[in-house]
Tab-separated table of C-alpha atoms and ligand atoms in Angstrom:
chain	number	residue	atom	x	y	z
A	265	UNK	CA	0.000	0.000	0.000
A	266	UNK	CA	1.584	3.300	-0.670
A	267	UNK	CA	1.692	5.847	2.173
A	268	UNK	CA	0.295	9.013	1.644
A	269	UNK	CA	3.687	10.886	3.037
A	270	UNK	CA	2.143	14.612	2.121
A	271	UNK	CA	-0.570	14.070	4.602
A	272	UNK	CA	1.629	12.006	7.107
A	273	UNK	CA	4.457	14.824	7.383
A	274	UNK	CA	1.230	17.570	7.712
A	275	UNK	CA	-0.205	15.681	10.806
A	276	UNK	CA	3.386	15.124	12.388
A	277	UNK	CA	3.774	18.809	11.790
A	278	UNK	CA	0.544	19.514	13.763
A	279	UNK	CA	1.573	17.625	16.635
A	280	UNK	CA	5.041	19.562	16.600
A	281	UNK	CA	3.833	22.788	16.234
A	282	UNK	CA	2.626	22.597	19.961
A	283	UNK	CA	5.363	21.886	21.203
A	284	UNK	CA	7.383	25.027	22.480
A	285	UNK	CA	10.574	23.312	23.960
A	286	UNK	CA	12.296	19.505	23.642
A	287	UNK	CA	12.849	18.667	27.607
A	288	UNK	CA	14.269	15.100	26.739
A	289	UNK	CA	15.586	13.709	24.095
A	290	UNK	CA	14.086	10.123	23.117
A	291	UNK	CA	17.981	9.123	23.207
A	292	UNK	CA	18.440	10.811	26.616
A	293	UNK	CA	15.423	8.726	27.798
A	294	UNK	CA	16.760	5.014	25.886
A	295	UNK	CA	20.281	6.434	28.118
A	296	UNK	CA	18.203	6.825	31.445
A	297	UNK	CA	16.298	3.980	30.738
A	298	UNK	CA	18.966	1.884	30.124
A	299	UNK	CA	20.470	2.420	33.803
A	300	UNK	CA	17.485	2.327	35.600
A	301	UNK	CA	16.827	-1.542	34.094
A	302	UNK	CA	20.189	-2.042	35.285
A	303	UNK	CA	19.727	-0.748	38.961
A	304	UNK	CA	16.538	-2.527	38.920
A	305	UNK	CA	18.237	-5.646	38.003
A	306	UNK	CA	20.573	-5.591	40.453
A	307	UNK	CA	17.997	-4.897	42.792
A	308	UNK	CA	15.459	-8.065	42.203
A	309	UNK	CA	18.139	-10.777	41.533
A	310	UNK	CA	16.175	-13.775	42.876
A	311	UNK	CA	12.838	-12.525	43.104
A	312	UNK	CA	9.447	-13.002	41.605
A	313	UNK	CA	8.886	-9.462	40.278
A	314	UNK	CA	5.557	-8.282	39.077
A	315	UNK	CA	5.900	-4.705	37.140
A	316	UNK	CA	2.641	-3.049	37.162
A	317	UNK	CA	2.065	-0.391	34.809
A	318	UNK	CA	-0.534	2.553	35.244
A	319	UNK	CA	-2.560	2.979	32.067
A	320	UNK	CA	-2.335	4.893	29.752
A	321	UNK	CA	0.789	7.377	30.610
A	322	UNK	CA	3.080	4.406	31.545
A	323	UNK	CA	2.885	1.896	28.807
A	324	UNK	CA	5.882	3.467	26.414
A	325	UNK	CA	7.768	3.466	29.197
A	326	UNK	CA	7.343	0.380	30.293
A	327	UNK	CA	8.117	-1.276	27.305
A	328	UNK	CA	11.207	0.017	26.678
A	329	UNK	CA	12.467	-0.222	30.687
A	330	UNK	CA	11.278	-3.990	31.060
A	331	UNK	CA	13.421	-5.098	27.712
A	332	UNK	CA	16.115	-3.325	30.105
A	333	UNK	CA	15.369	-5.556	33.522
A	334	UNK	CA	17.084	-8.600	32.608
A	335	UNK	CA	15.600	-10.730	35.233
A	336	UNK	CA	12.145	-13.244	34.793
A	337	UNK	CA	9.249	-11.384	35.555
A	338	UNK	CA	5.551	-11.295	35.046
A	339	UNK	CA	3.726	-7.948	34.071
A	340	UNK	CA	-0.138	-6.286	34.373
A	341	UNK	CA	-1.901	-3.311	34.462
A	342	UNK	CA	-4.459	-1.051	36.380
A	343	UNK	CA	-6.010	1.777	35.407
A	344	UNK	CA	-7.622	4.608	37.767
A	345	UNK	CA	-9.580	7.832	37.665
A	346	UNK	CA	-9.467	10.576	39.530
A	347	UNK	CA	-12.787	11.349	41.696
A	348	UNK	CA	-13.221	14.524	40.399
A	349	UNK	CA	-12.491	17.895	41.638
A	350	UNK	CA	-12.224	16.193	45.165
A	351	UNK	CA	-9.470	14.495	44.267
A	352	UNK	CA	-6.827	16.973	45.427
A	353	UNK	CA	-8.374	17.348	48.894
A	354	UNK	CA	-8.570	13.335	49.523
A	355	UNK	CA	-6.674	11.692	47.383
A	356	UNK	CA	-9.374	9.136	46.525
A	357	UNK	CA	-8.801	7.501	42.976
A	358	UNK	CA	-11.117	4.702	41.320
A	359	UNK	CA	-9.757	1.475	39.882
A	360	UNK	CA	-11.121	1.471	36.766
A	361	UNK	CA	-8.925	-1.865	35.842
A	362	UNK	CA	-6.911	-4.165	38.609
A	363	UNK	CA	-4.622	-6.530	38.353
A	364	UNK	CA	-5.718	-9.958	37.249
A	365	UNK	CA	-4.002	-12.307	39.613
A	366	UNK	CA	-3.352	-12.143	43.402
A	367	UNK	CA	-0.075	-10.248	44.032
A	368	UNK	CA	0.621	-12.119	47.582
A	369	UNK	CA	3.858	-12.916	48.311
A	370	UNK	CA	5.060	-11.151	45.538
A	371	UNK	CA	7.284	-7.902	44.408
A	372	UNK	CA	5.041	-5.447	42.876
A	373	UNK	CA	7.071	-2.720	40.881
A	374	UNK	CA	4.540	0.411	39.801
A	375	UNK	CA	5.451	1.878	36.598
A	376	UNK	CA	4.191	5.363	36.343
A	377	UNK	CA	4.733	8.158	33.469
A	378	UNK	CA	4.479	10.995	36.158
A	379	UNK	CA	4.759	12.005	39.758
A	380	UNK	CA	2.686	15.271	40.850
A	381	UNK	CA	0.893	15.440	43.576
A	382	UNK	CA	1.587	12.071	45.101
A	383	UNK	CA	-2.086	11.306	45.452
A	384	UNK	CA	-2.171	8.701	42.823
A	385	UNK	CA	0.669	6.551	43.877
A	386	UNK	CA	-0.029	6.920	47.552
A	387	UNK	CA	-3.333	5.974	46.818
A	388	UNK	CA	-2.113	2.280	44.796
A	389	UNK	CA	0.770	1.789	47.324
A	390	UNK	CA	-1.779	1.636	50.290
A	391	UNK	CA	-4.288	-0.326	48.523
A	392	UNK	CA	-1.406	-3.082	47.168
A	393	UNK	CA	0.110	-3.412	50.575
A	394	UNK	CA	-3.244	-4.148	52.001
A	395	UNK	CA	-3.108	-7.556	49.480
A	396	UNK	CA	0.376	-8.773	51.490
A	397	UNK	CA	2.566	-8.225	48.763
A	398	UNK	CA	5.863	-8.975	49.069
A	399	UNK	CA	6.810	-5.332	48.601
A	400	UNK	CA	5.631	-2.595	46.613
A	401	UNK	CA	8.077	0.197	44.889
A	402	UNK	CA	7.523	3.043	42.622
A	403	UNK	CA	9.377	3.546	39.492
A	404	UNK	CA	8.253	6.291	37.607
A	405	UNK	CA	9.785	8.242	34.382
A	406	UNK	CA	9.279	11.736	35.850
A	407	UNK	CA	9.116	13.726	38.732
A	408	UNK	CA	7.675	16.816	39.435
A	409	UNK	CA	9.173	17.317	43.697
A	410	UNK	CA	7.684	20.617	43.714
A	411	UNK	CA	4.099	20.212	43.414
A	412	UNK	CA	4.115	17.396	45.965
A	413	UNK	CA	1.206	16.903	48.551
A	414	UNK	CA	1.486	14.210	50.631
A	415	UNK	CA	4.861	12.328	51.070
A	416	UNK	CA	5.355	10.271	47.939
A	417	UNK	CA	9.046	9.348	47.121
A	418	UNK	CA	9.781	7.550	44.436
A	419	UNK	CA	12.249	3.997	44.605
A	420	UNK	CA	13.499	5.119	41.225
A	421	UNK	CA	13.251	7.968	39.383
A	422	UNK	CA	14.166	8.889	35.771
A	423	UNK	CA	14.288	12.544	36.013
A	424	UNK	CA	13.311	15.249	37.970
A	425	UNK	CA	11.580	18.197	36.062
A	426	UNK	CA	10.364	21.751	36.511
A	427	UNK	CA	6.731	22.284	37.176
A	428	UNK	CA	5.856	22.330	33.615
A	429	UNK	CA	2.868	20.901	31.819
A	430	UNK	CA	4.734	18.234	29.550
A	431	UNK	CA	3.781	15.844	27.145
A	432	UNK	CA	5.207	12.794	24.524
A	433	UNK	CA	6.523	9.831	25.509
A	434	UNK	CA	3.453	8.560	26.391
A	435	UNK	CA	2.042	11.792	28.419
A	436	UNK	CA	-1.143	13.435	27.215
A	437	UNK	CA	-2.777	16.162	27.297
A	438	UNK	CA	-6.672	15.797	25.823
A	439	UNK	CA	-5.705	11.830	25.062
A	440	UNK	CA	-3.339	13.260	22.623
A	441	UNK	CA	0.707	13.925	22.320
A	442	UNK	CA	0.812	10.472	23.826
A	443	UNK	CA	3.263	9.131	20.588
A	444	UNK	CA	5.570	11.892	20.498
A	445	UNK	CA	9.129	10.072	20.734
A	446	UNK	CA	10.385	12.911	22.970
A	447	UNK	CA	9.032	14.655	26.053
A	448	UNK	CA	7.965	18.582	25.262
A	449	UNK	CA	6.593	21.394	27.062
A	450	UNK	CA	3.272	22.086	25.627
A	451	UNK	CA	2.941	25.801	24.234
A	452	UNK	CA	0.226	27.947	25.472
A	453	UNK	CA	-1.603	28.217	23.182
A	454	UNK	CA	-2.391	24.499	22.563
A	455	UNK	CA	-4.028	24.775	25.891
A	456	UNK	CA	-6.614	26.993	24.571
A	457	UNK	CA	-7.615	24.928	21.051
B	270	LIG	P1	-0.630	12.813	40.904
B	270	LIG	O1	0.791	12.511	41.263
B	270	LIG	O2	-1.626	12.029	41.663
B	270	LIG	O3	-0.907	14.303	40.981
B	270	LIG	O4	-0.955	12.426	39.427
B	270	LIG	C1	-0.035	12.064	38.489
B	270	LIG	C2	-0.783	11.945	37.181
B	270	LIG	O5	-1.143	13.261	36.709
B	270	LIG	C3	0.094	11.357	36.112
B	270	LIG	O6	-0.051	9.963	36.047
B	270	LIG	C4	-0.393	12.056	34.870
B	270	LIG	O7	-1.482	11.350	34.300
B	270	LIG	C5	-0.896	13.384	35.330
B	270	LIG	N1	0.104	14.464	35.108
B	270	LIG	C6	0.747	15.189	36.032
B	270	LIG	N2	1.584	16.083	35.483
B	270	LIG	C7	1.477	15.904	34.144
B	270	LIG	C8	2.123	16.537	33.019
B	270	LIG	O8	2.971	17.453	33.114
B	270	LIG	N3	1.755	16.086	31.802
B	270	LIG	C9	0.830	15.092	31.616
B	270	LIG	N4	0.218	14.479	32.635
B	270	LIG	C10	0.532	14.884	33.901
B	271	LIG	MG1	-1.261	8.937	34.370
């Protein structure tokens, strides 16, 4: 079938046009990757290690960092939702989707895109230990320490960012921007569309 590359290299320009500045590189991310499936790794030898990804943000990222954990393991997913506006004051989230086997006795590794608030991850971390886990950590991609509400630190962290909406690499905003090989601060603008 023969692409249609005018009308590819128009929608890739779209999606780059709201993009105001390049905060990581997809190869600085591979790099970073790279060593955190290395310290993670080290870290497990021996164990039974479930990696849980949080859908949607976390799923690039955790295909590339479990090629990089060179250990057997099993891996799922959940999925939550924010309640609503009262999310920030009690840090309830729904499980939309949950994991699909019991996790006792095991090491449960949370893959998440982003840490903001906390709320999320405190939120899963209380609600997995309370299924006798064998441990639960956090790895997450980013981190965001200055717009932190409860105390929420992740095991491993990728990078540590400004408080900047950013996007790519399997962040969103609107459900879009989630392909973008890179991760970009959105511009203004795109905010308002
Ligand atoms: P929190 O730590 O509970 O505040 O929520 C973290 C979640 O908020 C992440 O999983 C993302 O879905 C979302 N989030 C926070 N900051 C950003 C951002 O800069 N870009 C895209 N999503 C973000
Ligand atoms: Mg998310």
């Amino acid at each position: 079938m023969n692409m249609d590359k005018t009308r590819e290299k128009d929608v890739n320009k779209t999606m780059e046009m709201d993009i105001a500045n390049v905060l990581l590189t997809g190869e600085a991310i591979k790099r970073r990757i790279a060593e955190l499936g290395e310290e993670i790794t080290q870290d497990y030898q021996g164990s039974e290690l479930l990696v849980l990804g949080i859908l949607k943000g976390a799923v690039l990222f955790m295909a590339d960092l479990i090629r990089e954990i060179k250990l057997p393991l099993t891996f799922d997913f959940m999925a939550v939702s924010s309640y609503g506006a009262s999310t920030y004051s009690s840090g309830v989230v729904r499980i939309l989707k949950d994991v699909e086997r019991s996790v006792e006795g095991v090491h449960i590794l949370i893959v998440e895109d982003i840490v903001d608030t906390g709320l999320t991850l405190k939120y899963l971390k209380e609600n997995l230990s309370r299924r006798n886990p064998e441990s639960v950590k956090v790895v997450t991609l980013l981190d965001k320490p200055g717009r932190r509400k409860v105390d929420m630190i992740p095991d491993y962290n990728g990078f540590a960012i400004p408080d900047e909406f950013v996007v790519g690499y399997g962040l969103d905003f609107n459900q879009k921007f989630r392909n973008l090989p890179y991760i970009g601060v959105l511009k203004p603008e795109a905010y308002e569309s």
